[in-house]
Amino acid sequence: MKRIKFLTTIFLGLALASCDSYLDINQDPNSPTESGITSNVLLPGAEMNIAASYGDYFRITGGYYSQHFAQDFGTSNYLDYSQFSQSATRSSGSYTQLTQRALKNLQTIRDKASAAQDWGTYLAATSLRVFTYQVLVDAYGEMPYTEALDETNLSPKYDEGKDIYAGLIKELDEALSHTYPAQTVATNFLFPGESATNWIRFAKALKLRILMRESGVTDVTSQIADLINENDFPQKDVAYKNCWKDESGAMSPFYAEEFSPKWGSTQVNVIANIALQGTMQSAAYIDPRFAAWYNKSDNGEYTGGVSGSNFSKSSKYKASYWCRPNASYDMPVYLISLFETKFFIAEYYAKKGDSINAKQYYNDAIRASFAQAGVDGAEDCIKAYPYDSQNYKKSIGIAKWVALAGCNNFEAYCELRRLGYPAFGDIQGSDLYDGVSDNSYKPSEYVPGTLYTPYQVFGQVGSKKLLQRWPYPESSTSRNSNAPQFKGYTTPIFWVR
């Protein structure tokens, strides 16, 4: 993966261009004086560190692990992800960016905001902190939490994921208890120029996500019911948008990493996976969202590649054969989509046996996904994939997997592990392509709505299994005498039933 120069120029480029008011142009933003270190300075920087990692590295890996993405012809940048592999070194950079930059700055903001009783800013920093920890737990399972962020402690203990989740709920509840909608919030990119209203809604949607992840292993029914009855969730997608520019250091991170020639690289990696393309363009139903998310190949067709192969031994399946994501410099980085919350609510009602409300929220989630994609045809999709109260996990799981493919691949990877759908079918990657021969690509063999074992799969994952967790990052374990032994690639995160 080529490294984006994103954060080294973020203050001088994006921040000054999009948010002039929070920095004095005569002050070096990379070396502010002690008196100049304010929440107005720190919060946008913390946000962009989160956006840079979550919107790029976590999107890319989540896309390969969810079989939304496959690896393009000849290149090998992400072939290991395509084979369901992850190493302790590959994720270290993003882990460091999220912990040593984002989380440390957010803690400073929380301390300053608490001392000043600036509760709107305190909630904003807490929400982003909780979001970041949730992502890290969902990737690694365990990590330093109660003893984290202390520079004098080189060996913080690793807390269990379930304990971190419980702590995150307490953090959100405590921050929400101080905050009311009219309170102001420090300069930020997520809800610029607004009061705490949308930060409160974001915090509650984030709390719902965490509780729903816990719900299979912990009885949090009453907490979920309280949130849903309160019905104070975001009324629009929570995303970093309208803050990107077509300039080096200021582009949306996934585009900058994979598509922008301004970084001096023309290497093509990410293409559509046959699992996603074959599901969304089956003989029974053509989903118009796919055309919004992917461009046609040079042959004028939508074609999806096979996990575990980069087609390097073929003379036919060149880069031009496959369809690529429809990316742009100003594409949003989604944290929580409107439809995601609706799917969670549908699941809540399904568990209660309330099929009427479950169906309504399921349908509304699909409508919200179509609205986000900017296409018509939601009612046709609902007819093609109607809610099934007898197998709600499958209905919701596949519908959510599809909806998240266009905006938030890492969350799709999480929900795929949690709900178990799409499930693995009997088809292997080798049934779709033999790895060598021209004319051996057989997309007709793929069964819509299923996963398949990659053509070459990481041996410690194996057949018909997902990579369930990532090895603890080397940047965290290298000097930590309290780092635990890795539990294994197929050991589920605590919230997997």
CSV table of C-alpha atoms in Angstrom, one decimal:
chain,number,residue,atom,x,y,z
A,1,MET,CA,0.0,0.0,0.0
A,2,LYS,CA,1.5,3.3,-1.0
A,3,ARG,CA,1.3,5.7,2.0
A,4,ILE,CA,-0.7,8.9,1.6
A,5,LYS,CA,1.0,12.1,2.6
A,6,PHE,CA,-2.4,13.0,3.9
A,7,LEU,CA,-1.7,13.9,7.5
A,8,THR,CA,1.5,15.8,6.9
A,9,THR,CA,-0.3,18.3,4.8
A,10,ILE,CA,-3.8,18.2,6.3
A,11,PHE,CA,-3.4,21.3,8.5
A,12,LEU,CA,-1.7,23.4,5.8
A,13,GLY,CA,-4.0,22.2,3.0
A,14,LEU,CA,-7.5,21.0,3.9
A,15,ALA,CA,-7.8,22.6,7.2
A,16,LEU,CA,-6.8,26.1,6.2
A,17,ALA,CA,-8.8,25.8,3.0
A,18,SER,CA,-12.0,24.5,4.5
A,19,CYS,CA,-11.9,25.8,8.0
A,20,ASP,CA,-9.9,29.0,8.0
A,21,SER,CA,-11.2,30.3,11.3
A,22,TYR,CA,-9.6,27.8,13.6
A,23,LEU,CA,-6.0,28.6,12.8
A,24,ASP,CA,-4.0,31.9,12.9
A,25,ILE,CA,-2.2,31.8,9.5
A,26,ASN,CA,0.8,33.4,11.2
A,27,GLN,CA,1.1,30.4,13.6
A,28,ASP,CA,2.8,27.2,12.4
A,29,PRO,CA,0.0,24.7,12.8
A,30,ASN,CA,2.4,21.8,13.2
A,31,SER,CA,4.2,23.5,16.1
A,32,PRO,CA,1.5,25.5,18.0
A,33,THR,CA,2.4,27.4,21.2
A,34,GLU,CA,1.1,25.9,24.4
A,35,SER,CA,-1.5,28.7,24.6
A,36,GLY,CA,-2.6,27.9,21.1
A,37,ILE,CA,-3.4,24.3,21.7
A,38,THR,CA,-7.2,24.6,21.8
A,39,SER,CA,-10.0,22.3,21.0
A,40,ASN,CA,-10.6,24.4,17.9
A,41,VAL,CA,-7.1,23.4,16.7
A,42,LEU,CA,-7.1,19.8,17.9
A,43,LEU,CA,-10.5,18.6,16.9
A,44,PRO,CA,-10.3,19.0,13.1
A,45,GLY,CA,-6.9,17.3,13.2
A,46,ALA,CA,-8.2,14.4,15.2
A,47,GLU,CA,-11.1,14.0,12.9
A,48,MET,CA,-8.9,13.9,9.8
A,49,ASN,CA,-6.7,11.2,11.4
A,50,ILE,CA,-9.8,9.1,11.9
A,51,ALA,CA,-11.1,9.8,8.4
A,52,ALA,CA,-7.7,9.0,6.9
A,53,SER,CA,-7.4,5.5,8.5
A,54,TYR,CA,-11.1,4.5,8.6
A,55,GLY,CA,-11.9,5.9,5.2
A,56,ASP,CA,-8.9,4.2,3.6
A,57,TYR,CA,-7.2,1.3,5.3
A,58,PHE,CA,-10.3,0.0,7.1
A,59,ARG,CA,-12.4,0.5,4.0
A,60,ILE,CA,-9.9,-1.4,1.8
A,61,THR,CA,-9.4,-4.3,4.2
A,62,GLY,CA,-13.1,-4.5,5.0
A,63,GLY,CA,-13.9,-4.6,1.3
A,64,TYR,CA,-11.6,-7.6,0.6
A,65,TYR,CA,-12.7,-9.5,3.8
A,66,SER,CA,-16.4,-8.9,2.9
A,67,GLN,CA,-15.9,-10.0,-0.7
A,68,HIS,CA,-16.9,-6.7,-2.0
A,69,PHE,CA,-13.5,-6.2,-3.6
A,70,ALA,CA,-11.1,-8.5,-5.5
A,71,GLN,CA,-7.5,-7.9,-6.6
A,72,ASP,CA,-6.8,-6.6,-10.1
A,73,PHE,CA,-4.7,-8.2,-12.7
A,74,GLY,CA,-1.0,-8.6,-12.0
A,75,THR,CA,-0.7,-6.4,-9.0
A,76,SER,CA,-0.2,-7.8,-5.5
A,77,ASN,CA,-0.7,-4.9,-3.1
A,78,TYR,CA,-3.8,-6.4,-1.4
A,79,LEU,CA,-3.6,-10.0,-2.6
A,80,ASP,CA,-3.1,-11.1,1.0
A,81,TYR,CA,-6.3,-9.4,2.0
A,82,SER,CA,-8.0,-11.1,-0.9
A,83,GLN,CA,-6.8,-14.4,0.5
A,84,PHE,CA,-8.2,-13.5,3.9
A,85,SER,CA,-4.9,-12.8,5.5
A,86,GLN,CA,-3.7,-10.0,7.8
A,87,SER,CA,-0.3,-9.5,9.5
A,88,ALA,CA,0.9,-7.7,12.6
A,89,THR,CA,2.9,-5.2,10.5
A,90,ARG,CA,0.3,-4.4,7.8
A,91,SER,CA,-2.1,-2.6,10.2
A,92,SER,CA,0.4,-1.0,12.5
A,93,GLY,CA,0.5,2.3,10.7
A,94,SER,CA,-3.2,2.8,10.9
A,95,TYR,CA,-3.3,1.6,14.5
A,96,THR,CA,-0.7,4.2,15.4
A,97,GLN,CA,-2.5,6.9,13.5
A,98,LEU,CA,-5.7,6.2,15.4
A,99,THR,CA,-4.1,5.7,18.9
A,100,GLN,CA,-1.1,8.0,19.0
A,101,ARG,CA,-2.7,10.8,17.0
A,102,ALA,CA,-6.5,10.7,17.1
A,103,LEU,CA,-7.1,9.2,20.5
A,104,LYS,CA,-4.5,11.2,22.3
A,105,ASN,CA,-5.7,14.5,20.8
A,106,LEU,CA,-9.3,13.6,21.7
A,107,GLN,CA,-8.3,12.9,25.3
A,108,THR,CA,-6.7,16.3,25.5
A,109,ILE,CA,-9.9,17.9,24.1
A,110,ARG,CA,-12.0,16.0,26.6
A,111,ASP,CA,-9.8,17.2,29.5
A,112,LYS,CA,-9.9,20.8,28.3
A,113,ALA,CA,-13.6,20.7,27.6
A,114,SER,CA,-14.4,19.1,31.0
A,115,ALA,CA,-12.4,21.7,32.8
A,116,ALA,CA,-14.2,24.5,31.0
A,117,GLN,CA,-17.6,22.8,31.2
A,118,ASP,CA,-17.7,22.9,27.4
A,119,TRP,CA,-20.0,20.0,27.2
A,120,GLY,CA,-20.9,20.1,23.5
A,121,THR,CA,-17.2,19.8,22.6
A,122,TYR,CA,-16.8,17.2,25.3
A,123,LEU,CA,-19.5,15.0,23.7
A,124,ALA,CA,-18.1,15.5,20.2
A,125,ALA,CA,-14.6,14.3,21.4
A,126,THR,CA,-16.1,11.5,23.4
A,127,SER,CA,-18.2,10.3,20.5
A,128,LEU,CA,-15.2,10.2,18.2
A,129,ARG,CA,-13.1,8.5,20.9
A,130,VAL,CA,-15.8,5.8,21.3
A,131,PHE,CA,-16.2,5.4,17.6
A,132,THR,CA,-12.4,4.8,17.3
A,133,TYR,CA,-12.2,2.3,20.1
A,134,GLN,CA,-15.2,0.4,18.7
A,135,VAL,CA,-13.4,0.1,15.3
A,136,LEU,CA,-10.3,-1.2,17.0
A,137,VAL,CA,-12.1,-3.7,19.1
A,138,ASP,CA,-14.0,-4.9,16.1
A,139,ALA,CA,-10.7,-5.5,14.3
A,140,TYR,CA,-8.4,-6.9,17.0
A,141,GLY,CA,-10.8,-8.1,19.8
A,142,GLU,CA,-8.6,-6.8,22.7
A,143,MET,CA,-6.5,-3.7,23.1
A,144,PRO,CA,-5.1,-1.3,25.7
A,145,TYR,CA,-8.0,0.8,27.1
A,146,THR,CA,-8.0,1.4,30.8
A,147,GLU,CA,-4.2,1.9,30.8
A,148,ALA,CA,-3.9,3.3,27.3
A,149,LEU,CA,-2.5,6.7,26.2
A,150,ASP,CA,-0.2,7.1,29.1
A,151,GLU,CA,3.3,7.8,27.6
A,152,THR,CA,5.0,6.7,30.8
A,153,ASN,CA,3.5,3.3,30.6
A,154,LEU,CA,5.1,1.3,27.9
A,155,SER,CA,3.3,-1.9,28.8
A,156,PRO,CA,-0.4,-1.1,29.2
A,157,LYS,CA,-2.6,-4.1,29.8
A,158,TYR,CA,-4.9,-5.4,27.0
A,159,ASP,CA,-8.5,-5.2,28.1
A,160,GLU,CA,-11.1,-7.7,26.9
A,161,GLY,CA,-13.3,-6.5,24.1
A,162,LYS,CA,-16.5,-6.9,26.2
A,163,ASP,CA,-15.1,-4.8,29.0
A,164,ILE,CA,-14.0,-2.1,26.5
A,165,TYR,CA,-17.5,-2.1,25.0
A,166,ALA,CA,-19.1,-1.7,28.5
A,167,GLY,CA,-16.7,1.2,29.2
A,168,LEU,CA,-17.6,2.9,25.9
A,169,ILE,CA,-21.3,2.8,26.8
A,170,LYS,CA,-20.5,4.4,30.1
A,171,GLU,CA,-18.5,7.1,28.4
A,172,LEU,CA,-21.3,7.9,26.0
A,173,ASP,CA,-23.9,8.0,28.8
A,174,GLU,CA,-21.7,10.2,30.9
A,175,ALA,CA,-21.1,12.7,28.1
A,176,LEU,CA,-24.8,12.7,27.0
A,177,SER,CA,-25.8,13.4,30.6
A,178,HIS,CA,-24.1,16.8,30.5
A,179,THR,CA,-25.2,17.8,27.0
A,180,TYR,CA,-28.2,19.6,25.6
A,181,PRO,CA,-28.9,20.5,21.9
A,182,ALA,CA,-28.3,24.2,22.1
A,183,GLN,CA,-24.7,23.9,23.4
A,184,THR,CA,-21.9,24.9,21.1
A,185,VAL,CA,-19.2,22.6,19.8
A,186,ALA,CA,-15.6,23.5,18.8
A,187,THR,CA,-14.6,23.8,15.2
A,188,ASN,CA,-15.1,20.5,13.4
A,189,PHE,CA,-15.7,18.9,10.0
A,190,LEU,CA,-18.4,16.4,10.8
A,191,PHE,CA,-21.1,19.0,11.8
A,192,PRO,CA,-19.5,22.3,11.0
A,193,GLY,CA,-21.2,25.4,12.4
A,194,GLU,CA,-23.8,23.5,14.2
A,195,SER,CA,-24.8,23.1,17.9
A,196,ALA,CA,-24.6,19.8,19.8
A,197,THR,CA,-27.9,18.6,18.3
A,198,ASN,CA,-26.4,16.3,15.6
A,199,TRP,CA,-23.6,15.2,17.9
A,200,ILE,CA,-26.2,14.0,20.4
A,201,ARG,CA,-27.9,12.0,17.6
A,202,PHE,CA,-24.6,10.6,16.4
A,203,ALA,CA,-23.7,9.5,19.9
A,204,LYS,CA,-27.1,7.7,20.2
A,205,ALA,CA,-26.7,5.9,16.9
A,206,LEU,CA,-23.2,4.9,17.9
A,207,LYS,CA,-24.5,3.6,21.2
A,208,LEU,CA,-27.2,1.6,19.3
A,209,ARG,CA,-24.5,0.1,17.1
A,210,ILE,CA,-22.4,-1.0,20.1
A,211,LEU,CA,-25.4,-2.4,22.0
A,212,MET,CA,-26.6,-4.3,18.9
A,213,ARG,CA,-23.2,-5.9,18.6
A,214,GLU,CA,-23.3,-6.9,22.2
A,215,SER,CA,-26.9,-8.1,22.1
A,216,GLY,CA,-26.1,-11.7,21.1
A,217,VAL,CA,-23.9,-12.2,24.2
A,218,THR,CA,-25.2,-9.7,26.8
A,219,ASP,CA,-28.7,-8.8,27.8
A,220,VAL,CA,-28.9,-5.1,26.7
A,221,THR,CA,-32.6,-5.3,25.6
A,222,SER,CA,-33.8,-2.6,27.9
A,223,GLN,CA,-31.1,-0.2,26.9
A,224,ILE,CA,-31.8,-0.8,23.2
A,225,ALA,CA,-35.5,-0.3,23.8
A,226,ASP,CA,-34.9,3.0,25.6
A,227,LEU,CA,-32.9,4.3,22.7
A,228,ILE,CA,-35.5,3.2,20.1
A,229,ASN,CA,-38.4,4.6,22.0
A,230,GLU,CA,-36.6,7.9,22.4
A,231,ASN,CA,-36.0,7.9,18.6
A,232,ASP,CA,-33.4,10.6,18.6
A,233,PHE,CA,-31.1,9.3,15.9
A,234,PRO,CA,-29.5,11.1,13.0
A,235,GLN,CA,-31.8,12.3,10.3
A,236,LYS,CA,-29.1,12.1,7.7
A,237,ASP,CA,-25.9,10.1,7.1
A,238,VAL,CA,-23.1,10.9,9.5
A,239,ALA,CA,-20.2,11.4,7.1
A,240,TYR,CA,-17.2,13.6,6.3
A,241,LYS,CA,-18.4,15.3,3.1
A,242,ASN,CA,-18.1,18.7,1.6
A,243,CYS,CA,-14.7,19.1,3.1
A,244,TRP,CA,-12.5,17.5,0.4
A,245,LYS,CA,-10.6,19.3,-2.4
A,246,ASP,CA,-9.0,18.1,-5.6
A,247,GLU,CA,-5.6,18.9,-4.2
A,248,SER,CA,-2.8,16.8,-2.8
A,249,GLY,CA,-3.4,16.2,0.9
A,250,ALA,CA,-7.0,17.3,0.7
A,251,MET,CA,-8.7,14.5,-1.2
A,252,SER,CA,-11.0,11.9,0.2
A,253,PRO,CA,-8.6,9.2,1.5
A,254,PHE,CA,-9.8,6.1,-0.4
A,255,TYR,CA,-9.7,8.1,-3.7
A,256,ALA,CA,-6.3,9.5,-2.8
A,257,GLU,CA,-4.9,6.1,-2.1
A,258,GLU,CA,-6.3,4.1,-5.0
A,259,PHE,CA,-7.3,6.5,-7.8
A,260,SER,CA,-5.5,9.8,-7.8
A,261,PRO,CA,-2.6,10.2,-10.2
A,262,LYS,CA,-1.3,13.1,-8.1
A,263,TRP,CA,0.5,10.6,-5.9
A,264,GLY,CA,2.6,9.5,-8.8
A,265,SER,CA,1.2,5.9,-8.9
A,266,THR,CA,-0.9,4.4,-11.7
A,267,GLN,CA,-1.2,1.0,-10.1
A,268,VAL,CA,-4.7,-0.4,-10.1
A,269,ASN,CA,-5.7,-2.7,-7.2
A,270,VAL,CA,-9.3,-2.7,-6.2
A,271,ILE,CA,-11.9,-4.2,-8.5
A,272,ALA,CA,-15.4,-5.5,-7.9
A,273,ASN,CA,-15.8,-9.0,-6.5
A,274,ILE,CA,-17.9,-11.6,-8.3
A,275,ALA,CA,-19.8,-12.1,-5.0
A,276,LEU,CA,-21.1,-8.6,-4.9
A,277,GLN,CA,-21.5,-8.1,-8.7
A,278,GLY,CA,-23.1,-11.5,-9.1
A,279,THR,CA,-25.5,-10.9,-6.3
A,280,MET,CA,-26.5,-7.4,-7.4
A,281,GLN,CA,-26.7,-8.4,-11.1
A,282,SER,CA,-28.3,-11.8,-10.9
A,283,ALA,CA,-30.6,-13.2,-13.5
A,284,ALA,CA,-33.5,-12.5,-11.2
A,285,TYR,CA,-32.8,-8.9,-10.3
A,286,ILE,CA,-30.5,-6.1,-11.5
A,287,ASP,CA,-29.8,-3.7,-8.6
A,288,PRO,CA,-29.3,-0.1,-9.9
A,289,ARG,CA,-27.1,0.8,-7.0
A,290,PHE,CA,-24.3,-1.3,-8.5
A,291,ALA,CA,-24.1,1.0,-11.5
A,292,ALA,CA,-23.9,4.0,-9.1
A,293,TRP,CA,-21.0,2.4,-7.2
A,294,TYR,CA,-19.0,0.8,-10.1
A,295,ASN,CA,-17.9,1.7,-13.6
A,296,LYS,CA,-18.2,-0.7,-16.5
A,297,SER,CA,-15.1,-2.4,-17.8
A,298,ASP,CA,-13.5,-1.3,-21.1
A,299,ASN,CA,-15.7,-4.0,-22.7
A,300,GLY,CA,-18.8,-2.1,-21.5
A,301,GLU,CA,-19.7,-4.8,-19.0
A,302,TYR,CA,-19.9,-5.2,-15.2
A,303,THR,CA,-17.4,-8.0,-14.4
A,304,GLY,CA,-16.3,-9.1,-10.9
A,305,GLY,CA,-13.0,-10.7,-10.0
A,306,VAL,CA,-12.3,-13.7,-7.8
A,307,SER,CA,-10.9,-13.6,-4.3
A,308,GLY,CA,-7.5,-15.1,-3.8
A,309,SER,CA,-6.2,-14.4,-7.3
A,310,ASN,CA,-4.8,-11.5,-9.2
A,311,PHE,CA,-5.1,-13.2,-12.6
A,312,SER,CA,-1.4,-12.6,-13.2
A,313,LYS,CA,-1.0,-15.8,-15.3
A,314,SER,CA,-3.7,-14.8,-17.7
A,315,SER,CA,-3.3,-13.0,-21.0
A,316,LYS,CA,-7.0,-12.3,-21.3
A,317,TYR,CA,-8.1,-11.0,-17.9
A,318,LYS,CA,-6.2,-7.8,-17.9
A,319,ALA,CA,-7.0,-4.7,-15.8
A,320,SER,CA,-9.4,-3.4,-18.5
A,321,TYR,CA,-11.5,-6.6,-18.1
A,322,TRP,CA,-12.8,-5.7,-14.7
A,323,CYS,CA,-15.0,-3.0,-13.3
A,324,ARG,CA,-13.7,-0.5,-10.8
A,325,PRO,CA,-15.3,1.5,-8.0
A,326,ASN,CA,-16.8,4.8,-9.0
A,327,ALA,CA,-14.6,7.0,-6.8
A,328,SER,CA,-14.1,10.8,-6.7
A,329,TYR,CA,-11.9,13.2,-4.8
A,330,ASP,CA,-14.9,14.5,-2.8
A,331,MET,CA,-16.5,11.1,-2.0
A,332,PRO,CA,-17.8,11.0,1.6
A,333,VAL,CA,-16.2,9.0,4.5
A,334,TYR,CA,-19.2,7.5,6.1
A,335,LEU,CA,-19.2,6.8,9.9
A,336,ILE,CA,-22.8,5.8,10.3
A,337,SER,CA,-25.4,5.7,7.5
A,338,LEU,CA,-29.1,6.4,8.0
A,339,PHE,CA,-30.0,3.0,6.7
A,340,GLU,CA,-27.6,1.2,9.1
A,341,THR,CA,-29.6,2.5,12.1
A,342,LYS,CA,-32.8,1.4,10.5
A,343,PHE,CA,-31.5,-2.1,9.9
A,344,PHE,CA,-30.5,-2.3,13.6
A,345,ILE,CA,-34.0,-1.3,14.6
A,346,ALA,CA,-35.5,-3.8,12.2
A,347,GLU,CA,-33.3,-6.5,13.9
A,348,TYR,CA,-34.5,-5.4,17.3
A,349,TYR,CA,-38.1,-5.8,16.4
A,350,ALA,CA,-37.4,-9.1,14.7
A,351,LYS,CA,-35.9,-10.5,17.9
A,352,LYS,CA,-39.1,-9.3,19.7
A,353,GLY,CA,-41.2,-11.2,17.2
A,354,ASP,CA,-42.8,-7.9,16.0
A,355,SER,CA,-42.7,-8.8,12.2
A,356,ILE,CA,-44.7,-5.7,11.2
A,357,ASN,CA,-42.3,-3.2,12.6
A,358,ALA,CA,-39.3,-5.3,11.6
A,359,LYS,CA,-40.5,-5.4,8.0
A,360,GLN,CA,-41.2,-1.6,8.0
A,361,TYR,CA,-37.8,-0.7,9.2
A,362,TYR,CA,-36.2,-3.3,6.8
A,363,ASN,CA,-38.0,-1.7,3.9
A,364,ASP,CA,-37.1,1.8,5.1
A,365,ALA,CA,-33.5,0.9,5.4
A,366,ILE,CA,-33.4,-0.3,1.7
A,367,ARG,CA,-35.1,3.0,0.7
A,368,ALA,CA,-32.5,5.0,2.6
A,369,SER,CA,-29.7,3.0,0.9
A,370,PHE,CA,-31.2,3.8,-2.5
A,371,ALA,CA,-31.5,7.5,-1.6
A,372,GLN,CA,-27.9,7.5,-0.5
A,373,ALA,CA,-26.8,6.0,-3.8
A,374,GLY,CA,-28.9,8.5,-5.7
A,375,VAL,CA,-30.9,6.0,-7.7
A,376,ASP,CA,-34.5,5.0,-8.0
A,377,GLY,CA,-35.9,1.5,-7.7
A,378,ALA,CA,-36.1,0.7,-4.0
A,379,GLU,CA,-39.5,-0.8,-4.3
A,380,ASP,CA,-38.4,-3.3,-6.9
A,381,CYS,CA,-35.5,-4.3,-4.6
A,382,ILE,CA,-37.9,-4.8,-1.7
A,383,LYS,CA,-40.0,-7.1,-3.9
A,384,ALA,CA,-36.9,-9.0,-5.1
A,385,TYR,CA,-35.6,-9.4,-1.6
A,386,PRO,CA,-38.6,-9.2,0.7
A,387,TYR,CA,-38.2,-9.4,4.5
A,388,ASP,CA,-38.4,-12.9,5.8
A,389,SER,CA,-39.6,-13.1,9.4
A,390,GLN,CA,-38.7,-16.8,9.6
A,391,ASN,CA,-35.1,-16.0,8.8
A,392,TYR,CA,-34.5,-12.4,9.7
A,393,LYS,CA,-30.8,-12.7,10.1
A,394,LYS,CA,-30.5,-13.8,6.5
A,395,SER,CA,-32.8,-11.1,5.2
A,396,ILE,CA,-31.1,-8.3,7.1
A,397,GLY,CA,-27.6,-9.7,6.8
A,398,ILE,CA,-27.6,-9.9,3.0
A,399,ALA,CA,-29.5,-6.6,2.5
A,400,LYS,CA,-27.1,-4.8,4.9
A,401,TRP,CA,-24.0,-6.4,3.2
A,402,VAL,CA,-25.2,-5.1,-0.1
A,403,ALA,CA,-26.1,-1.6,1.2
A,404,LEU,CA,-22.8,-1.2,3.1
A,405,ALA,CA,-20.8,-2.2,0.0
A,406,GLY,CA,-21.2,1.3,-1.5
A,407,CYS,CA,-20.2,3.3,1.6
A,408,ASN,CA,-18.7,1.5,4.6
A,409,ASN,CA,-17.0,-1.8,3.8
A,410,PHE,CA,-15.5,-2.3,7.3
A,411,GLU,CA,-18.9,-2.2,8.9
A,412,ALA,CA,-20.1,-4.8,6.4
A,413,TYR,CA,-17.2,-7.0,7.5
A,414,CYS,CA,-18.3,-6.6,11.1
A,415,GLU,CA,-21.9,-7.4,10.4
A,416,LEU,CA,-21.0,-10.3,8.2
A,417,ARG,CA,-19.2,-11.9,11.1
A,418,ARG,CA,-21.9,-11.1,13.5
A,419,LEU,CA,-25.0,-12.1,11.6
A,420,GLY,CA,-23.4,-14.9,9.6
A,421,TYR,CA,-24.9,-13.7,6.2
A,422,PRO,CA,-24.1,-14.0,3.4
A,423,ALA,CA,-23.1,-17.5,4.3
A,424,PHE,CA,-20.5,-19.6,2.5
A,425,GLY,CA,-22.0,-21.8,-0.3
A,426,ASP,CA,-20.4,-24.9,-1.9
A,427,ILE,CA,-18.6,-23.0,-4.7
A,428,GLN,CA,-14.9,-22.5,-4.3
A,429,GLY,CA,-12.8,-19.8,-5.9
A,430,SER,CA,-11.2,-22.5,-8.0
A,431,ASP,CA,-14.7,-23.3,-9.5
A,432,LEU,CA,-14.8,-19.7,-10.7
A,433,TYR,CA,-11.3,-19.5,-12.1
A,434,ASP,CA,-8.5,-22.0,-12.4
A,435,GLY,CA,-5.7,-19.5,-11.8
A,436,VAL,CA,-4.0,-20.1,-15.0
A,437,SER,CA,-6.0,-20.6,-18.2
A,438,ASP,CA,-7.6,-18.0,-20.4
A,439,ASN,CA,-11.4,-18.6,-20.8
A,440,SER,CA,-11.5,-20.4,-17.4
A,441,TYR,CA,-13.4,-17.6,-15.6
A,442,LYS,CA,-16.9,-18.9,-15.0
A,443,PRO,CA,-19.1,-16.3,-13.3
A,444,SER,CA,-22.2,-18.4,-14.1
A,445,GLU,CA,-21.0,-20.8,-11.4
A,446,TYR,CA,-21.5,-18.2,-8.6
A,447,VAL,CA,-24.6,-18.5,-6.5
A,448,PRO,CA,-26.1,-15.0,-5.7
A,449,GLY,CA,-26.1,-14.1,-2.0
A,450,THR,CA,-23.3,-16.4,-0.9
A,451,LEU,CA,-19.6,-16.2,-0.1
A,452,TYR,CA,-17.0,-18.5,-1.4
A,453,THR,CA,-13.6,-19.7,-0.3
A,454,PRO,CA,-10.9,-17.7,-2.1
A,455,TYR,CA,-9.0,-19.3,-5.0
A,456,GLN,CA,-6.0,-19.3,-2.7
A,457,VAL,CA,-6.9,-18.9,1.0
A,458,PHE,CA,-4.6,-18.2,3.9
A,459,GLY,CA,-3.9,-21.5,5.5
A,460,GLN,CA,-4.6,-20.5,9.0
A,461,VAL,CA,-8.2,-19.5,8.0
A,462,GLY,CA,-9.0,-22.3,5.6
A,463,SER,CA,-12.1,-23.3,3.7
A,464,LYS,CA,-15.5,-21.7,4.2
A,465,LYS,CA,-14.3,-19.5,7.0
A,466,LEU,CA,-13.8,-15.8,7.5
A,467,LEU,CA,-10.8,-14.0,8.9
A,468,GLN,CA,-12.4,-13.3,12.3
A,469,ARG,CA,-9.8,-11.1,13.9
A,470,TRP,CA,-6.5,-9.4,13.2
A,471,PRO,CA,-3.1,-10.1,14.9
A,472,TYR,CA,-2.3,-7.4,17.5
A,473,PRO,CA,-0.4,-4.7,15.6
A,474,GLU,CA,3.4,-4.7,15.9
A,475,SER,CA,3.4,-1.1,16.8
A,476,SER,CA,1.4,-2.0,20.0
A,477,THR,CA,3.1,-5.2,21.0
A,478,SER,CA,6.8,-4.7,20.1
A,479,ARG,CA,7.7,-3.1,23.5
A,480,ASN,CA,4.7,-4.2,25.6
A,481,SER,CA,5.5,-7.0,28.0
A,482,ASN,CA,1.8,-7.3,28.8
A,483,ALA,CA,0.8,-8.0,25.2
A,484,PRO,CA,-1.2,-11.3,25.1
A,485,GLN,CA,-0.7,-14.2,22.8
A,486,PHE,CA,-2.7,-13.9,19.6
A,487,LYS,CA,-5.9,-16.0,19.9
A,488,GLY,CA,-5.8,-17.1,16.3
A,489,TYR,CA,-7.3,-15.9,13.0
A,490,THR,CA,-10.5,-17.9,13.3
A,491,THR,CA,-11.3,-17.0,16.9
A,492,PRO,CA,-14.3,-14.7,16.8
A,493,ILE,CA,-14.5,-11.3,18.4
A,494,PHE,CA,-16.5,-11.5,21.6
A,495,TRP,CA,-19.8,-10.3,20.1
A,496,VAL,CA,-20.0,-13.1,17.5
A,497,ARG,CA,-22.6,-15.6,18.6
